[in-house]
Amino acid sequence: MAKIRINMLSQATSVDGQGVGSAYLEMVALVKECDDIFTVATNSKSSKFDIYHMHTVNPSYRMRFNKKHVNVAYVHFIPSTLDGSLKMPKLFFKVFKKYVIKTYRKADEIVVVNPSFIPPLMELGIKRENITYIPNFVDHETFHKISEEERNALRDKYNIPHDKFVVMGCGQVQTRKGVLDYVEVAKRNPDKVFVWAGGFSFGKMTDGYKELKAIMDNPPENVKFIGIIPRTEMNGIFNLCDMLFMPSLSELFPMSILEAVNSQKPVLLRDLKLYEEILFKDKNCYAVGSNVEEFDEQVKKLASDKKYYESYAKGSQVISDFYSKEHVKNIWREYYPRILEKWRDKKKIKPAKE
């Protein structure tokens, strides 16, 4: 039986500091491991593929959607989630949103990384039977707990005392990520160190750039903006902290959270509905707050109450276990053969020759 040939199309790794890029690299590596049934290429110019899987909405990729193969669009965002991320001229922003919608509609199949995206996509006219939820995953060989000696060495590198309680934030520095609330909470906790890993991935186009740049240039004494960190070093960054605090006002799929929980540290998040299902709010896997006062209260309690701290450290482990590599790999092994069989006769796709 011939292997299913898949062409992965993405420019997600062209901008540093994006969770989408991390997810793309992990996903492609995972599917390539299934080499008994798949042959995988990335950004190939060849037309000899059964499935074109578009990870980013580049016009050049959309133009390659045709009747000769199954066209899959990976949805990491819906138009409404773009608000608060990029600052563009209103007309251009409006045109871009319309382009994104038309691109999703042109695809034969949609893969969402968050189930909360399904209803909005259906409202855009996409059939439910053509939408599949497949979560991202994190390789535990890449993200895992390290020894105390390694942690202390990393703290030395960033001039952080070994005995300080460290609160970490990460992601692109932009209004949507809740950086202003993060800094305000830091001001209320001068006895703790707050470390933010990330920067302006989109430069001056970033929403809130001027205000955020002023804060980064002159932060409170206990706040360290350490810039965009290579993904190969992020496991150490997660481990040098005592907790992760991400007060994002909206999110797409929180890859940084899935990576951070492998260090077995508590996570504090804004009380967003999109987290409830994917991060198991019903199991109390993460601490929540809705404003600066509540975030401040949670940080103080996590730093002072050992039992409270340990309960959320265990919650992080629950999240980590669910997003395992093997579980998600089996989903992809089922998905590609299913959609190819579904569309083969409709589109008269001929089996790829070896």
Short mmCIF file of the C-alpha atoms (twelve columns), coordinates in Angstrom:
data_MODEL
# 
_entry.id   MODEL 
# 
loop_
_atom_site.group_PDB 
_atom_site.id 
_atom_site.type_symbol 
_atom_site.label_atom_id 
_atom_site.label_alt_id 
_atom_site.label_comp_id 
_atom_site.label_asym_id 
_atom_site.label_seq_id 
_atom_site.Cartn_x 
_atom_site.Cartn_y 
_atom_site.Cartn_z 
_atom_site.pdbx_PDB_model_num 
ATOM 1   C CA . MET A 1   0.000   0.000  0.000  1 
ATOM 2   C CA . ALA A 2   1.422   3.386  -1.018 1 
ATOM 3   C CA . LYS A 3   2.160   5.868  1.724  1 
ATOM 4   C CA . ILE A 4   0.028   8.991  2.003  1 
ATOM 5   C CA . ARG A 5   2.031   11.966 0.787  1 
ATOM 6   C CA . ILE A 6   1.626   15.172 2.762  1 
ATOM 7   C CA . ASN A 7   3.028   18.606 1.972  1 
ATOM 8   C CA . MET A 8   3.241   20.847 5.062  1 
ATOM 9   C CA . LEU A 9   3.030   24.531 4.133  1 
ATOM 10  C CA . SER A 10  4.129   27.095 6.719  1 
ATOM 11  C CA . GLN A 11  6.033   30.292 7.361  1 
ATOM 12  C CA . ALA A 12  5.366   30.111 11.130 1 
ATOM 13  C CA . THR A 13  9.071   29.832 11.936 1 
ATOM 14  C CA . SER A 14  9.993   32.997 10.037 1 
ATOM 15  C CA . VAL A 15  9.146   35.173 13.080 1 
ATOM 16  C CA . ASP A 16  10.906  34.379 16.366 1 
ATOM 17  C CA . GLY A 17  8.975   34.079 19.613 1 
ATOM 18  C CA . GLN A 18  5.709   32.712 18.184 1 
ATOM 19  C CA . GLY A 19  3.978   29.744 19.800 1 
ATOM 20  C CA . VAL A 20  2.554   28.819 16.393 1 
ATOM 21  C CA . GLY A 21  6.095   28.201 15.148 1 
ATOM 22  C CA . SER A 22  6.851   25.896 18.059 1 
ATOM 23  C CA . ALA A 23  3.623   23.983 17.503 1 
ATOM 24  C CA . TYR A 24  4.363   23.620 13.783 1 
ATOM 25  C CA . LEU A 25  7.835   22.170 14.329 1 
ATOM 26  C CA . GLU A 26  6.544   19.733 16.941 1 
ATOM 27  C CA . MET A 27  3.628   18.624 14.776 1 
ATOM 28  C CA . VAL A 28  5.716   18.051 11.632 1 
ATOM 29  C CA . ALA A 29  8.310   16.070 13.571 1 
ATOM 30  C CA . LEU A 30  5.538   13.966 15.091 1 
ATOM 31  C CA . VAL A 31  3.888   13.106 11.765 1 
ATOM 32  C CA . LYS A 32  7.286   12.308 10.240 1 
ATOM 33  C CA . GLU A 33  7.714   9.644  12.915 1 
ATOM 34  C CA . CYS A 34  4.743   7.843  11.333 1 
ATOM 35  C CA . ASP A 35  6.890   6.981  8.323  1 
ATOM 36  C CA . ASP A 36  5.247   3.583  7.954  1 
ATOM 37  C CA . ILE A 37  2.139   5.266  6.518  1 
ATOM 38  C CA . PHE A 38  3.134   8.862  5.680  1 
ATOM 39  C CA . THR A 39  5.712   10.599 3.518  1 
ATOM 40  C CA . VAL A 40  6.073   14.189 4.684  1 
ATOM 41  C CA . ALA A 41  7.603   17.187 2.921  1 
ATOM 42  C CA . THR A 42  7.710   20.829 3.978  1 
ATOM 43  C CA . ASN A 43  7.023   23.711 1.589  1 
ATOM 44  C CA . SER A 44  7.662   21.510 -1.428 1 
ATOM 45  C CA . LYS A 45  7.051   22.975 -4.888 1 
ATOM 46  C CA . SER A 46  6.060   19.553 -6.221 1 
ATOM 47  C CA . SER A 47  2.419   18.781 -7.025 1 
ATOM 48  C CA . LYS A 48  2.724   15.065 -6.286 1 
ATOM 49  C CA . PHE A 49  0.945   14.996 -2.941 1 
ATOM 50  C CA . ASP A 50  -2.309  13.546 -1.651 1 
ATOM 51  C CA . ILE A 51  -2.767  16.218 1.011  1 
ATOM 52  C CA . TYR A 52  -1.716  19.862 1.241  1 
ATOM 53  C CA . HIS A 53  -1.715  20.963 4.865  1 
ATOM 54  C CA . MET A 54  -1.553  24.764 5.201  1 
ATOM 55  C CA . HIS A 55  -0.357  25.954 8.624  1 
ATOM 56  C CA . THR A 56  -0.178  29.692 7.860  1 
ATOM 57  C CA . VAL A 57  -2.481  31.727 5.626  1 
ATOM 58  C CA . ASN A 58  0.093   32.860 3.063  1 
ATOM 59  C CA . PRO A 59  -1.465  33.788 -0.325 1 
ATOM 60  C CA . SER A 60  1.039   31.552 -2.138 1 
ATOM 61  C CA . TYR A 61  -0.240  28.551 -0.169 1 
ATOM 62  C CA . ARG A 62  -3.891  29.382 -0.725 1 
ATOM 63  C CA . MET A 63  -3.244  29.586 -4.477 1 
ATOM 64  C CA . ARG A 64  -2.091  25.965 -4.398 1 
ATOM 65  C CA . PHE A 65  -5.445  24.723 -3.124 1 
ATOM 66  C CA . ASN A 66  -6.991  22.774 -6.019 1 
ATOM 67  C CA . LYS A 67  -8.942  19.648 -6.952 1 
ATOM 68  C CA . LYS A 68  -5.914  17.394 -7.261 1 
ATOM 69  C CA . HIS A 69  -5.463  16.858 -3.529 1 
ATOM 70  C CA . VAL A 70  -7.188  17.326 -0.177 1 
ATOM 71  C CA . ASN A 71  -6.705  20.879 1.089  1 
ATOM 72  C CA . VAL A 72  -6.339  21.217 4.853  1 
ATOM 73  C CA . ALA A 73  -6.213  24.532 6.722  1 
ATOM 74  C CA . TYR A 74  -4.805  24.551 10.232 1 
ATOM 75  C CA . VAL A 75  -6.696  27.208 12.225 1 
ATOM 76  C CA . HIS A 76  -4.570  28.773 14.959 1 
ATOM 77  C CA . PHE A 77  -6.731  31.882 15.076 1 
ATOM 78  C CA . ILE A 78  -10.079 33.207 13.942 1 
ATOM 79  C CA . PRO A 79  -10.497 36.782 12.696 1 
ATOM 80  C CA . SER A 80  -11.868 38.092 16.002 1 
ATOM 81  C CA . THR A 81  -8.741  36.941 17.858 1 
ATOM 82  C CA . LEU A 82  -6.567  39.243 15.768 1 
ATOM 83  C CA . ASP A 83  -7.867  42.270 17.687 1 
ATOM 84  C CA . GLY A 84  -5.286  43.405 20.225 1 
ATOM 85  C CA . SER A 85  -2.420  41.585 18.501 1 
ATOM 86  C CA . LEU A 86  -1.513  43.773 15.533 1 
ATOM 87  C CA . LYS A 87  -1.888  47.463 14.894 1 
ATOM 88  C CA . MET A 88  -2.743  48.015 11.240 1 
ATOM 89  C CA . PRO A 89  -4.624  50.647 9.215  1 
ATOM 90  C CA . LYS A 90  -8.341  49.896 9.622  1 
ATOM 91  C CA . LEU A 91  -8.931  49.313 5.929  1 
ATOM 92  C CA . PHE A 92  -5.997  46.915 5.619  1 
ATOM 93  C CA . PHE A 93  -7.090  45.074 8.781  1 
ATOM 94  C CA . LYS A 94  -10.612 44.706 7.389  1 
ATOM 95  C CA . VAL A 95  -9.308  43.344 4.086  1 
ATOM 96  C CA . PHE A 96  -6.986  40.925 5.895  1 
ATOM 97  C CA . LYS A 97  -9.825  39.543 8.005  1 
ATOM 98  C CA . LYS A 98  -11.937 38.961 4.897  1 
ATOM 99  C CA . TYR A 99  -8.992  37.230 3.235  1 
ATOM 100 C CA . VAL A 100 -8.589  34.889 6.219  1 
ATOM 101 C CA . ILE A 101 -12.284 33.978 6.160  1 
ATOM 102 C CA . LYS A 102 -12.211 33.230 2.430  1 
ATOM 103 C CA . THR A 103 -9.077  31.121 2.898  1 
ATOM 104 C CA . TYR A 104 -10.720 28.967 5.551  1 
ATOM 105 C CA . ARG A 105 -13.815 28.570 3.366  1 
ATOM 106 C CA . LYS A 106 -11.707 27.455 0.416  1 
ATOM 107 C CA . ALA A 107 -10.192 24.564 2.380  1 
ATOM 108 C CA . ASP A 108 -11.750 21.101 2.197  1 
ATOM 109 C CA . GLU A 109 -10.939 20.328 5.812  1 
ATOM 110 C CA . ILE A 110 -10.233 22.447 8.876  1 
ATOM 111 C CA . VAL A 111 -8.147  21.440 11.885 1 
ATOM 112 C CA . VAL A 112 -8.613  23.553 15.007 1 
ATOM 113 C CA . VAL A 113 -6.219  23.610 17.946 1 
ATOM 114 C CA . ASN A 114 -8.952  24.760 20.292 1 
ATOM 115 C CA . PRO A 115 -12.555 23.464 20.378 1 
ATOM 116 C CA . SER A 116 -13.813 26.983 21.135 1 
ATOM 117 C CA . PHE A 117 -13.013 27.882 17.507 1 
ATOM 118 C CA . ILE A 118 -15.626 25.466 16.124 1 
ATOM 119 C CA . PRO A 119 -18.819 27.541 16.664 1 
ATOM 120 C CA . PRO A 120 -17.344 30.748 15.136 1 
ATOM 121 C CA . LEU A 121 -16.121 28.796 12.109 1 
ATOM 122 C CA . MET A 122 -19.573 27.277 11.651 1 
ATOM 123 C CA . GLU A 123 -21.019 30.796 11.756 1 
ATOM 124 C CA . LEU A 124 -18.680 31.629 8.868  1 
ATOM 125 C CA . GLY A 125 -20.369 28.912 6.813  1 
ATOM 126 C CA . ILE A 126 -17.945 26.019 7.314  1 
ATOM 127 C CA . LYS A 127 -19.652 22.646 7.758  1 
ATOM 128 C CA . ARG A 128 -19.203 20.969 11.146 1 
ATOM 129 C CA . GLU A 129 -18.337 17.628 9.532  1 
ATOM 130 C CA . ASN A 130 -15.315 19.256 7.905  1 
ATOM 131 C CA . ILE A 131 -13.872 20.559 11.187 1 
ATOM 132 C CA . THR A 132 -11.675 18.409 13.427 1 
ATOM 133 C CA . TYR A 133 -10.213 19.324 16.811 1 
ATOM 134 C CA . ILE A 134 -6.672  18.029 17.284 1 
ATOM 135 C CA . PRO A 135 -4.716  19.477 20.205 1 
ATOM 136 C CA . ASN A 136 -1.093  20.505 20.131 1 
ATOM 137 C CA . PHE A 137 1.347   18.532 22.226 1 
ATOM 138 C CA . VAL A 138 4.707   18.953 23.888 1 
ATOM 139 C CA . ASP A 139 7.577   16.477 23.745 1 
ATOM 140 C CA . HIS A 140 8.621   15.631 27.294 1 
ATOM 141 C CA . GLU A 141 12.159  15.005 26.120 1 
ATOM 142 C CA . THR A 142 12.371  18.700 25.237 1 
ATOM 143 C CA . PHE A 143 10.412  20.144 28.155 1 
ATOM 144 C CA . HIS A 144 10.905  18.550 31.561 1 
ATOM 145 C CA . LYS A 145 11.916  19.245 35.141 1 
ATOM 146 C CA . ILE A 146 15.634  19.899 35.769 1 
ATOM 147 C CA . SER A 147 17.780  19.537 38.875 1 
ATOM 148 C CA . GLU A 148 18.117  22.233 41.529 1 
ATOM 149 C CA . GLU A 149 21.790  22.627 40.606 1 
ATOM 150 C CA . GLU A 150 20.873  23.358 36.985 1 
ATOM 151 C CA . ARG A 151 18.161  25.748 38.103 1 
ATOM 152 C CA . ASN A 152 20.543  27.672 40.345 1 
ATOM 153 C CA . ALA A 153 23.095  27.925 37.543 1 
ATOM 154 C CA . LEU A 154 20.441  29.508 35.321 1 
ATOM 155 C CA . ARG A 155 19.479  31.934 38.068 1 
ATOM 156 C CA . ASP A 156 23.114  32.946 38.328 1 
ATOM 157 C CA . LYS A 157 23.127  33.612 34.576 1 
ATOM 158 C CA . TYR A 158 20.240  36.058 34.927 1 
ATOM 159 C CA . ASN A 159 21.428  37.526 38.239 1 
ATOM 160 C CA . ILE A 160 18.514  36.122 40.231 1 
ATOM 161 C CA . PRO A 161 19.144  35.126 43.885 1 
ATOM 162 C CA . HIS A 162 18.603  31.431 44.585 1 
ATOM 163 C CA . ASP A 163 16.180  32.130 47.434 1 
ATOM 164 C CA . LYS A 164 13.891  34.564 45.609 1 
ATOM 165 C CA . PHE A 165 10.360  33.602 44.575 1 
ATOM 166 C CA . VAL A 166 10.322  34.021 40.795 1 
ATOM 167 C CA . VAL A 167 7.164   34.735 38.792 1 
ATOM 168 C CA . MET A 168 7.500   34.148 35.073 1 
ATOM 169 C CA . GLY A 169 5.522   35.528 32.151 1 
ATOM 170 C CA . CYS A 170 6.181   34.713 28.517 1 
ATOM 171 C CA . GLY A 171 5.000   35.486 25.028 1 
ATOM 172 C CA . GLN A 172 5.105   38.361 22.609 1 
ATOM 173 C CA . VAL A 173 5.117   41.734 24.338 1 
ATOM 174 C CA . GLN A 174 1.752   43.109 23.265 1 
ATOM 175 C CA . THR A 175 -1.432  44.465 24.857 1 
ATOM 176 C CA . ARG A 176 -3.333  41.204 24.363 1 
ATOM 177 C CA . LYS A 177 -0.840  39.299 26.498 1 
ATOM 178 C CA . GLY A 178 -1.734  41.337 29.574 1 
ATOM 179 C CA . VAL A 179 1.759   42.744 30.053 1 
ATOM 180 C CA . LEU A 180 0.405   45.897 31.738 1 
ATOM 181 C CA . ASP A 181 -1.359  43.848 34.428 1 
ATOM 182 C CA . TYR A 182 1.740   41.673 34.826 1 
ATOM 183 C CA . VAL A 183 3.891   44.716 35.575 1 
ATOM 184 C CA . GLU A 184 1.292   46.170 37.944 1 
ATOM 185 C CA . VAL A 185 1.218   42.924 39.952 1 
ATOM 186 C CA . ALA A 186 5.016   43.010 40.059 1 
ATOM 187 C CA . LYS A 187 4.899   46.502 41.569 1 
ATOM 188 C CA . ARG A 188 2.716   45.105 44.371 1 
ATOM 189 C CA . ASN A 189 5.232   42.338 45.088 1 
ATOM 190 C CA . PRO A 190 8.637   44.039 45.419 1 
ATOM 191 C CA . ASP A 191 9.998   41.078 47.405 1 
ATOM 192 C CA . LYS A 192 9.632   38.792 44.379 1 
ATOM 193 C CA . VAL A 193 11.347  38.706 40.968 1 
ATOM 194 C CA . PHE A 194 9.225   38.891 37.812 1 
ATOM 195 C CA . VAL A 195 10.810  37.612 34.589 1 
ATOM 196 C CA . TRP A 196 9.201   38.059 31.151 1 
ATOM 197 C CA . ALA A 197 10.572  36.057 28.226 1 
ATOM 198 C CA . GLY A 198 9.528   37.491 24.877 1 
ATOM 199 C CA . GLY A 199 9.712   40.665 22.855 1 
ATOM 200 C CA . PHE A 200 8.243   42.620 19.967 1 
ATOM 201 C CA . SER A 201 8.074   39.916 17.306 1 
ATOM 202 C CA . PHE A 202 6.244   42.316 14.972 1 
ATOM 203 C CA . GLY A 203 8.111   45.492 15.938 1 
ATOM 204 C CA . LYS A 204 6.209   48.762 15.796 1 
ATOM 205 C CA . MET A 205 3.173   47.007 14.311 1 
ATOM 206 C CA . THR A 206 2.561   45.526 17.780 1 
ATOM 207 C CA . ASP A 207 -0.587  46.806 19.468 1 
ATOM 208 C CA . GLY A 208 0.403   49.127 22.344 1 
ATOM 209 C CA . TYR A 209 4.016   49.300 21.157 1 
ATOM 210 C CA . LYS A 210 4.815   52.820 22.385 1 
ATOM 211 C CA . GLU A 211 3.513   52.306 25.932 1 
ATOM 212 C CA . LEU A 212 5.002   48.833 26.284 1 
ATOM 213 C CA . LYS A 213 8.379   49.904 24.883 1 
ATOM 214 C CA . ALA A 214 8.561   52.655 27.521 1 
ATOM 215 C CA . ILE A 215 7.957   50.070 30.259 1 
ATOM 216 C CA . MET A 216 10.550  47.683 28.857 1 
ATOM 217 C CA . ASP A 217 13.123  50.479 28.668 1 
ATOM 218 C CA . ASN A 218 12.490  51.486 32.273 1 
ATOM 219 C CA . PRO A 219 10.923  48.560 34.177 1 
ATOM 220 C CA . PRO A 220 10.355  48.318 37.945 1 
ATOM 221 C CA . GLU A 221 13.462  47.123 39.821 1 
ATOM 222 C CA . ASN A 222 12.057  43.628 40.346 1 
ATOM 223 C CA . VAL A 223 11.041  43.087 36.703 1 
ATOM 224 C CA . LYS A 224 13.366  41.614 34.086 1 
ATOM 225 C CA . PHE A 225 12.469  41.611 30.385 1 
ATOM 226 C CA . ILE A 226 14.931  39.062 29.029 1 
ATOM 227 C CA . GLY A 227 13.850  39.286 25.389 1 
ATOM 228 C CA . ILE A 228 13.070  36.579 22.853 1 
ATOM 229 C CA . ILE A 229 14.681  33.344 23.996 1 
ATOM 230 C CA . PRO A 230 15.537  30.542 21.518 1 
ATOM 231 C CA . ARG A 231 13.157  27.652 21.954 1 
ATOM 232 C CA . THR A 232 16.058  25.352 22.766 1 
ATOM 233 C CA . GLU A 233 16.647  27.395 25.926 1 
ATOM 234 C CA . MET A 234 13.050  27.796 27.074 1 
ATOM 235 C CA . ASN A 235 12.980  24.626 29.179 1 
ATOM 236 C CA . GLY A 236 15.600  26.171 31.444 1 
ATOM 237 C CA . ILE A 237 13.686  29.457 31.611 1 
ATOM 238 C CA . PHE A 238 10.512  27.669 32.708 1 
ATOM 239 C CA . ASN A 239 12.474  25.783 35.342 1 
ATOM 240 C CA . LEU A 240 14.258  28.764 36.877 1 
ATOM 241 C CA . CYS A 241 10.901  30.223 37.950 1 
ATOM 242 C CA . ASP A 242 8.595   29.168 40.793 1 
ATOM 243 C CA . MET A 243 5.360   29.777 38.909 1 
ATOM 244 C CA . LEU A 244 4.037   30.870 35.530 1 
ATOM 245 C CA . PHE A 245 1.760   33.916 35.411 1 
ATOM 246 C CA . MET A 246 0.118   34.711 32.069 1 
ATOM 247 C CA . PRO A 247 -2.644  37.334 32.340 1 
ATOM 248 C CA . SER A 248 -3.531  37.259 28.624 1 
ATOM 249 C CA . LEU A 249 -6.750  39.039 27.710 1 
ATOM 250 C CA . SER A 250 -7.330  36.531 24.906 1 
ATOM 251 C CA . GLU A 251 -5.455  33.506 23.607 1 
ATOM 252 C CA . LEU A 252 -5.356  31.189 20.622 1 
ATOM 253 C CA . PHE A 253 -3.840  27.934 21.872 1 
ATOM 254 C CA . PRO A 254 -1.456  28.380 24.798 1 
ATOM 255 C CA . MET A 255 1.628   26.429 23.698 1 
ATOM 256 C CA . SER A 256 3.810   28.208 26.255 1 
ATOM 257 C CA . ILE A 257 1.506   26.953 29.018 1 
ATOM 258 C CA . LEU A 258 1.696   23.381 27.748 1 
ATOM 259 C CA . GLU A 259 5.481   23.680 27.681 1 
ATOM 260 C CA . ALA A 260 5.720   25.310 31.116 1 
ATOM 261 C CA . VAL A 261 3.627   22.728 32.984 1 
ATOM 262 C CA . ASN A 262 6.305   20.122 32.322 1 
ATOM 263 C CA . SER A 263 8.496   21.910 34.878 1 
ATOM 264 C CA . GLN A 264 5.776   20.949 37.423 1 
ATOM 265 C CA . LYS A 265 5.240   24.519 38.616 1 
ATOM 266 C CA . PRO A 266 1.836   26.156 39.302 1 
ATOM 267 C CA . VAL A 267 0.191   28.234 36.596 1 
ATOM 268 C CA . LEU A 268 -1.828  31.431 37.193 1 
ATOM 269 C CA . LEU A 269 -4.069  32.565 34.326 1 
ATOM 270 C CA . ARG A 270 -6.798  35.040 33.608 1 
ATOM 271 C CA . ASP A 271 -10.197 33.404 33.953 1 
ATOM 272 C CA . LEU A 272 -10.850 32.912 30.230 1 
ATOM 273 C CA . LYS A 273 -13.515 30.548 28.947 1 
ATOM 274 C CA . LEU A 274 -11.257 29.096 26.275 1 
ATOM 275 C CA . TYR A 275 -8.976  27.606 28.976 1 
ATOM 276 C CA . GLU A 276 -11.774 25.780 30.774 1 
ATOM 277 C CA . GLU A 277 -11.937 22.679 28.596 1 
ATOM 278 C CA . ILE A 278 -8.383  22.401 27.323 1 
ATOM 279 C CA . LEU A 279 -6.724  23.027 30.719 1 
ATOM 280 C CA . PHE A 280 -9.289  21.205 32.874 1 
ATOM 281 C CA . LYS A 281 -10.677 23.973 35.040 1 
ATOM 282 C CA . ASP A 282 -13.110 21.457 36.558 1 
ATOM 283 C CA . LYS A 283 -10.119 19.626 38.043 1 
ATOM 284 C CA . ASN A 284 -8.594  22.821 39.492 1 
ATOM 285 C CA . CYS A 285 -5.454  22.365 37.444 1 
ATOM 286 C CA . TYR A 286 -4.561  26.064 37.377 1 
ATOM 287 C CA . ALA A 287 -5.116  29.153 39.522 1 
ATOM 288 C CA . VAL A 288 -7.231  31.990 38.131 1 
ATOM 289 C CA . GLY A 289 -7.811  35.707 38.528 1 
ATOM 290 C CA . SER A 290 -9.833  38.332 36.670 1 
ATOM 291 C CA . ASN A 291 -8.015  41.548 37.577 1 
ATOM 292 C CA . VAL A 292 -4.871  42.931 39.198 1 
ATOM 293 C CA . GLU A 293 -6.245  42.589 42.727 1 
ATOM 294 C CA . GLU A 294 -7.098  38.903 42.248 1 
ATOM 295 C CA . PHE A 295 -3.794  38.166 40.490 1 
ATOM 296 C CA . ASP A 296 -1.922  39.838 43.344 1 
ATOM 297 C CA . GLU A 297 -3.823  37.756 45.897 1 
ATOM 298 C CA . GLN A 298 -3.036  34.532 44.036 1 
ATOM 299 C CA . VAL A 299 0.670   35.320 43.666 1 
ATOM 300 C CA . LYS A 300 0.961   36.069 47.374 1 
ATOM 301 C CA . LYS A 301 -0.879  32.880 48.349 1 
ATOM 302 C CA . LEU A 302 1.143   30.664 46.017 1 
ATOM 303 C CA . ALA A 303 4.333   32.143 47.439 1 
ATOM 304 C CA . SER A 304 3.331   31.723 51.089 1 
ATOM 305 C CA . ASP A 305 1.032   28.678 51.301 1 
ATOM 306 C CA . LYS A 306 2.945   25.457 50.628 1 
ATOM 307 C CA . LYS A 307 -0.146  23.210 50.422 1 
ATOM 308 C CA . TYR A 308 -1.835  25.632 48.045 1 
ATOM 309 C CA . TYR A 309 1.306   25.739 45.917 1 
ATOM 310 C CA . GLU A 310 1.607   21.940 45.781 1 
ATOM 311 C CA . SER A 311 -2.039  21.503 44.764 1 
ATOM 312 C CA . TYR A 312 -1.507  23.567 41.631 1 
ATOM 313 C CA . ALA A 313 1.867   21.974 40.943 1 
ATOM 314 C CA . LYS A 314 -0.040  18.665 40.768 1 
ATOM 315 C CA . GLY A 315 -2.564  20.330 38.463 1 
ATOM 316 C CA . SER A 316 0.237   21.192 36.061 1 
ATOM 317 C CA . GLN A 317 1.215   17.529 36.000 1 
ATOM 318 C CA . VAL A 318 -2.345  16.555 35.012 1 
ATOM 319 C CA . ILE A 319 -2.198  18.962 32.054 1 
ATOM 320 C CA . SER A 320 1.236   17.671 31.095 1 
ATOM 321 C CA . ASP A 321 0.093   14.044 31.077 1 
ATOM 322 C CA . PHE A 322 -2.911  14.708 28.825 1 
ATOM 323 C CA . TYR A 323 -0.947  16.464 26.074 1 
ATOM 324 C CA . SER A 324 1.411   13.562 25.619 1 
ATOM 325 C CA . LYS A 325 3.164   12.839 22.365 1 
ATOM 326 C CA . GLU A 326 1.772   9.325  21.858 1 
ATOM 327 C CA . HIS A 327 -1.839  10.361 22.408 1 
ATOM 328 C CA . VAL A 328 -1.721  13.102 19.770 1 
ATOM 329 C CA . LYS A 329 0.320   10.962 17.361 1 
ATOM 330 C CA . ASN A 330 -2.472  8.376  17.275 1 
ATOM 331 C CA . ILE A 331 -4.990  11.095 16.411 1 
ATOM 332 C CA . TRP A 332 -2.947  12.173 13.365 1 
ATOM 333 C CA . ARG A 333 -2.504  8.546  12.279 1 
ATOM 334 C CA . GLU A 334 -6.285  8.262  12.109 1 
ATOM 335 C CA . TYR A 335 -6.964  11.713 10.670 1 
ATOM 336 C CA . TYR A 336 -5.040  11.795 7.379  1 
ATOM 337 C CA . PRO A 337 -6.224  8.385  6.057  1 
ATOM 338 C CA . ARG A 338 -9.803  9.269  7.021  1 
ATOM 339 C CA . ILE A 339 -9.956  12.580 5.159  1 
ATOM 340 C CA . LEU A 340 -8.160  11.168 2.125  1 
ATOM 341 C CA . GLU A 341 -10.713 8.372  1.856  1 
ATOM 342 C CA . LYS A 342 -13.527 10.880 2.394  1 
ATOM 343 C CA . TRP A 343 -12.425 13.146 -0.473 1 
ATOM 344 C CA . ARG A 344 -10.774 10.715 -2.893 1 
ATOM 345 C CA . ASP A 345 -13.909 9.976  -4.931 1 
ATOM 346 C CA . LYS A 346 -15.384 13.504 -4.608 1 
ATOM 347 C CA . LYS A 347 -12.229 15.071 -6.043 1 
ATOM 348 C CA . LYS A 348 -11.097 12.098 -8.120 1 
ATOM 349 C CA . ILE A 349 -7.709  12.096 -6.430 1 
ATOM 350 C CA . LYS A 350 -5.404  9.520  -7.946 1 
ATOM 351 C CA . PRO A 351 -3.138  7.550  -5.615 1 
ATOM 352 C CA . ALA A 352 0.402   8.927  -5.631 1 
ATOM 353 C CA . LYS A 353 2.858   6.686  -7.451 1 
ATOM 354 C CA . GLU A 354 5.887   5.457  -5.549 1 
# 
